[in-house]
Amino acid sequence: MPDFAFLSGGRIHVKLGSEEPREIQSPFAASVISRASSIARRNEWKTQGRGARFMMGMEGLPDEVTQSKFDAPPIRCTGLSRGRHPAELVYSLSTGVVTGLFGFSGGEEERILHGNEWRVSEPMCEPGAERIACVVSGKHGQSHIAIWRPGRGIEQVTEGDAQHTAPCWSTDGRVLFESRVFGYDKHGKVVDLAPATIAELDLLGGSVRTLIEHPEINCTS
């Protein structure tokens, strides 16, 4: 039986041979939850018991009214790809504030890219190479394709009033992706999205051309 990885409920699972699927625990995600829990504990006097009643002017209320429950920050896996070598998985995580690209191999997690400058998702590694194509989210619902390269970081490589998603690599190093262009009314408000097309980006020349389109049907990869 072949080995494979899959997403379920925003979490990564792997199945090795005949073994039962198991979840991969991200050390980065665990550290985010641990820090949030620590901050909540340090500040719980403000929201529980006598401290909370004093801070909020609720001295006469019982404890159960002012007790609060710690809610872990929502951390989701927003993309999963085979890695840059056969033993690796590459994935993207989002905490709602910080996003990042991570590699997992041999039980160890590598932080390829993380922070709040770029909101990354949908990574796809170039077969047999180090480059990673991904989606970066912009303002007003826009999204574009970006490329991460070792030693150079991440660079946005498409633009326009559109949603560019689902990048994948061709055998000659070009990037295919889905493209949906925004439609605006006379006041400049987005009122529609055109049907999805399949486009191809030539990274060397910087040109984009449409490969597959239909005026009424979404063309998806």
Short mmCIF file of C-alpha atoms in Angstrom, two decimals:
data_model
loop_
_atom_site.label_atom_id
_atom_site.label_comp_id
_atom_site.label_asym_id
_atom_site.label_seq_id
_atom_site.Cartn_x
_atom_site.Cartn_y
_atom_site.Cartn_z
CA MET A 1 0.00 0.00 0.00
CA PRO A 2 1.51 3.39 -0.95
CA ASP A 3 2.35 6.07 1.62
CA PHE A 4 0.39 9.32 1.39
CA ALA A 5 -0.55 12.45 3.31
CA PHE A 6 -3.88 14.25 3.43
CA LEU A 7 -5.73 17.14 5.10
CA SER A 8 -8.75 16.59 7.33
CA GLY A 9 -10.38 19.37 9.34
CA GLY A 10 -7.46 21.67 8.59
CA ARG A 11 -4.97 19.18 10.09
CA ILE A 12 -2.27 17.08 8.42
CA HIS A 13 -2.42 13.30 8.55
CA VAL A 14 -0.07 10.70 7.09
CA LYS A 15 -0.66 7.05 6.29
CA LEU A 16 2.38 4.82 6.05
CA GLY A 17 1.79 1.42 4.49
CA SER A 18 -0.81 -0.57 6.41
CA GLU A 19 -0.60 1.62 9.53
CA GLU A 20 -3.56 3.67 10.71
CA PRO A 21 -3.46 7.36 9.70
CA ARG A 22 -1.80 9.60 12.27
CA GLU A 23 -1.78 13.36 12.70
CA ILE A 24 1.43 15.34 12.30
CA GLN A 25 1.82 17.70 15.23
CA SER A 26 3.43 21.02 14.26
CA PRO A 27 5.90 22.37 16.87
CA PHE A 28 5.18 25.88 15.54
CA ALA A 29 1.44 25.44 16.16
CA ALA A 30 2.11 24.00 19.61
CA SER A 31 4.33 26.98 20.49
CA VAL A 32 1.64 29.45 19.40
CA ILE A 33 -0.95 27.72 21.59
CA SER A 34 1.50 27.53 24.52
CA ARG A 35 2.29 31.27 24.32
CA ALA A 36 -1.42 32.16 24.10
CA SER A 37 -2.16 29.94 27.10
CA SER A 38 0.66 31.51 29.10
CA ILE A 39 -0.60 35.04 28.35
CA ALA A 40 -4.14 34.00 29.31
CA ARG A 41 -2.92 32.61 32.65
CA ARG A 42 -0.97 35.78 33.43
CA ASN A 43 -4.06 37.90 32.79
CA GLU A 44 -6.74 35.64 34.17
CA TRP A 45 -7.01 37.70 37.38
CA LYS A 46 -8.61 40.41 35.22
CA THR A 47 -11.39 38.10 34.02
CA GLN A 48 -11.96 35.74 36.94
CA GLY A 49 -13.03 35.99 40.56
CA ARG A 50 -12.58 39.09 42.69
CA GLY A 51 -10.10 40.71 40.30
CA ALA A 52 -12.61 40.59 37.45
CA ARG A 53 -15.43 41.92 39.60
CA PHE A 54 -13.23 44.82 40.72
CA MET A 55 -11.98 45.62 37.17
CA MET A 56 -15.48 45.57 35.71
CA GLY A 57 -17.38 47.06 38.62
CA MET A 58 -19.20 43.78 39.27
CA GLU A 59 -18.31 43.27 42.92
CA GLY A 60 -21.73 41.83 43.68
CA LEU A 61 -21.72 39.08 41.03
CA PRO A 62 -20.83 35.44 41.80
CA ASP A 63 -17.61 33.85 40.49
CA GLU A 64 -19.30 31.79 37.76
CA VAL A 65 -20.48 34.96 36.00
CA THR A 66 -16.96 36.37 35.62
CA GLN A 67 -15.04 33.13 35.02
CA SER A 68 -13.66 32.82 31.48
CA LYS A 69 -12.45 29.84 29.50
CA PHE A 70 -9.20 29.89 27.51
CA ASP A 71 -9.84 29.40 23.81
CA ALA A 72 -6.80 28.25 21.83
CA PRO A 73 -6.07 30.39 18.74
CA PRO A 74 -7.42 28.87 15.52
CA ILE A 75 -4.53 27.23 13.69
CA ARG A 76 -5.27 25.61 10.35
CA CYS A 77 -3.24 23.98 7.64
CA THR A 78 -4.06 25.87 4.43
CA GLY A 79 -2.10 23.75 1.95
CA LEU A 80 -0.05 20.58 1.62
CA SER A 81 2.54 19.49 -0.95
CA ARG A 82 5.08 16.78 -1.50
CA GLY A 83 8.42 18.16 -0.40
CA ARG A 84 11.66 19.25 -2.02
CA HIS A 85 13.02 15.73 -1.53
CA PRO A 86 11.23 12.35 -1.22
CA ALA A 87 11.14 12.23 2.60
CA GLU A 88 9.68 15.72 3.09
CA LEU A 89 6.23 17.29 3.30
CA VAL A 90 5.75 21.04 2.82
CA TYR A 91 2.69 22.78 4.22
CA SER A 92 1.29 26.19 5.09
CA LEU A 93 -0.21 27.14 8.45
CA SER A 94 -2.34 30.09 9.49
CA THR A 95 -3.00 31.39 13.00
CA GLY A 96 -5.29 34.13 11.73
CA VAL A 97 -2.51 36.70 12.27
CA VAL A 98 0.68 34.89 11.28
CA THR A 99 1.10 32.49 8.35
CA GLY A 100 4.05 30.49 7.17
CA LEU A 101 5.57 27.73 5.08
CA PHE A 102 7.01 24.72 6.85
CA GLY A 103 8.84 21.56 5.91
CA PHE A 104 8.50 18.29 7.84
CA SER A 105 11.03 15.50 7.49
CA GLY A 106 12.33 12.83 9.83
CA GLY A 107 10.17 14.06 12.69
CA GLU A 108 11.62 17.60 12.49
CA GLU A 109 9.85 20.78 11.38
CA GLU A 110 11.70 23.46 9.38
CA ARG A 111 10.36 27.01 9.34
CA ILE A 112 10.86 27.99 5.71
CA LEU A 113 8.97 31.28 5.97
CA HIS A 114 6.71 32.75 8.62
CA GLY A 115 5.45 36.14 9.76
CA ASN A 116 2.63 38.59 9.14
CA GLU A 117 4.08 40.37 6.09
CA TRP A 118 2.87 37.68 3.67
CA ARG A 119 -0.34 35.65 4.03
CA VAL A 120 0.67 32.45 2.29
CA SER A 121 -1.29 29.29 1.45
CA GLU A 122 -1.49 26.46 -1.10
CA PRO A 123 2.24 25.64 -1.41
CA MET A 124 3.43 23.45 -4.29
CA CYS A 125 7.06 22.37 -4.54
CA GLU A 126 8.77 22.21 -7.92
CA PRO A 127 9.61 18.52 -8.58
CA GLY A 128 13.31 17.86 -8.15
CA ALA A 129 14.10 21.47 -7.23
CA GLU A 130 14.05 23.93 -4.33
CA ARG A 131 11.47 26.45 -5.54
CA ILE A 132 8.02 26.58 -3.94
CA ALA A 133 5.01 28.17 -5.63
CA CYS A 134 2.26 29.40 -3.31
CA VAL A 135 -0.69 31.80 -3.04
CA VAL A 136 -0.39 35.16 -1.27
CA SER A 137 -3.59 36.92 -0.21
CA GLY A 138 -3.96 40.63 -0.79
CA LYS A 139 -6.53 43.32 -0.07
CA HIS A 140 -10.19 43.22 -1.08
CA GLY A 141 -10.22 39.48 -1.74
CA GLN A 142 -7.39 39.48 -4.27
CA SER A 143 -4.83 36.68 -4.32
CA HIS A 144 -1.75 36.11 -6.44
CA ILE A 145 0.96 33.56 -7.13
CA ALA A 146 4.32 33.92 -5.39
CA ILE A 147 7.55 31.95 -5.60
CA TRP A 148 9.84 31.13 -2.69
CA ARG A 149 13.51 30.52 -3.58
CA PRO A 150 16.34 29.55 -1.19
CA GLY A 151 18.49 32.55 -0.38
CA ARG A 152 16.03 34.95 -2.03
CA GLY A 153 12.87 34.56 0.00
CA ILE A 154 9.43 35.05 -1.48
CA GLU A 155 8.42 37.15 -4.51
CA GLN A 156 4.95 37.83 -5.90
CA VAL A 157 4.92 36.95 -9.61
CA THR A 158 1.34 37.68 -10.75
CA GLU A 159 -0.81 40.76 -10.32
CA GLY A 160 -4.15 42.27 -11.26
CA ASP A 161 -7.71 42.47 -9.94
CA ALA A 162 -8.19 38.72 -9.70
CA GLN A 163 -8.00 35.61 -7.61
CA HIS A 164 -5.03 33.45 -8.62
CA THR A 165 -5.01 30.09 -6.85
CA ALA A 166 -4.01 26.40 -7.06
CA PRO A 167 -0.46 26.72 -8.47
CA CYS A 168 1.26 23.65 -9.91
CA TRP A 169 4.45 23.11 -11.88
CA SER A 170 4.84 21.98 -15.47
CA THR A 171 7.70 19.71 -16.46
CA ASP A 172 9.64 22.64 -17.95
CA GLY A 173 9.48 24.89 -14.89
CA ARG A 174 6.43 26.96 -15.78
CA VAL A 175 3.63 27.53 -13.27
CA LEU A 176 0.00 26.71 -14.04
CA PHE A 177 -2.74 28.26 -11.91
CA GLU A 178 -6.44 29.05 -11.73
CA SER A 179 -7.45 32.65 -12.46
CA ARG A 180 -10.76 34.39 -11.74
CA VAL A 181 -11.02 38.06 -12.74
CA PHE A 182 -13.15 40.50 -10.73
CA GLY A 183 -16.12 42.24 -12.31
CA TYR A 184 -16.93 45.80 -11.16
CA ASP A 185 -19.98 48.04 -11.34
CA LYS A 186 -19.85 51.71 -12.34
CA HIS A 187 -19.05 52.68 -8.76
CA GLY A 188 -15.97 50.46 -8.65
CA LYS A 189 -17.57 47.85 -6.39
CA VAL A 190 -16.89 44.16 -7.01
CA VAL A 191 -20.14 42.54 -8.14
CA ASP A 192 -19.01 39.28 -9.71
CA LEU A 193 -16.16 36.91 -10.51
CA ALA A 194 -15.57 35.69 -14.03
CA PRO A 195 -15.48 31.91 -14.57
CA ALA A 196 -12.16 30.37 -13.61
CA THR A 197 -9.59 29.85 -16.35
CA ILE A 198 -6.35 27.87 -16.40
CA ALA A 199 -3.37 30.15 -17.02
CA GLU A 200 0.35 29.53 -17.48
CA LEU A 201 3.14 31.73 -16.14
CA ASP A 202 6.56 31.75 -17.82
CA LEU A 203 8.89 32.66 -14.96
CA LEU A 204 11.80 33.46 -17.27
CA GLY A 205 9.95 35.79 -19.58
CA GLY A 206 7.36 37.00 -17.07
CA SER A 207 4.49 36.40 -19.50
CA VAL A 208 1.09 34.89 -18.66
CA ARG A 209 -1.17 33.20 -21.18
CA THR A 210 -4.55 31.54 -20.86
CA LEU A 211 -4.52 27.84 -21.68
CA ILE A 212 -8.12 26.80 -21.01
CA GLU A 213 -11.25 28.94 -20.69
CA HIS A 214 -15.01 28.75 -21.14
CA PRO A 215 -17.44 31.69 -20.94
CA GLU A 216 -19.88 29.85 -18.64
CA ILE A 217 -17.93 27.08 -16.92
CA ASN A 218 -15.23 27.19 -14.23
CA CYS A 219 -12.08 25.50 -15.50
CA THR A 220 -10.24 24.09 -12.50
CA SER A 221 -7.17 21.94 -12.13
#
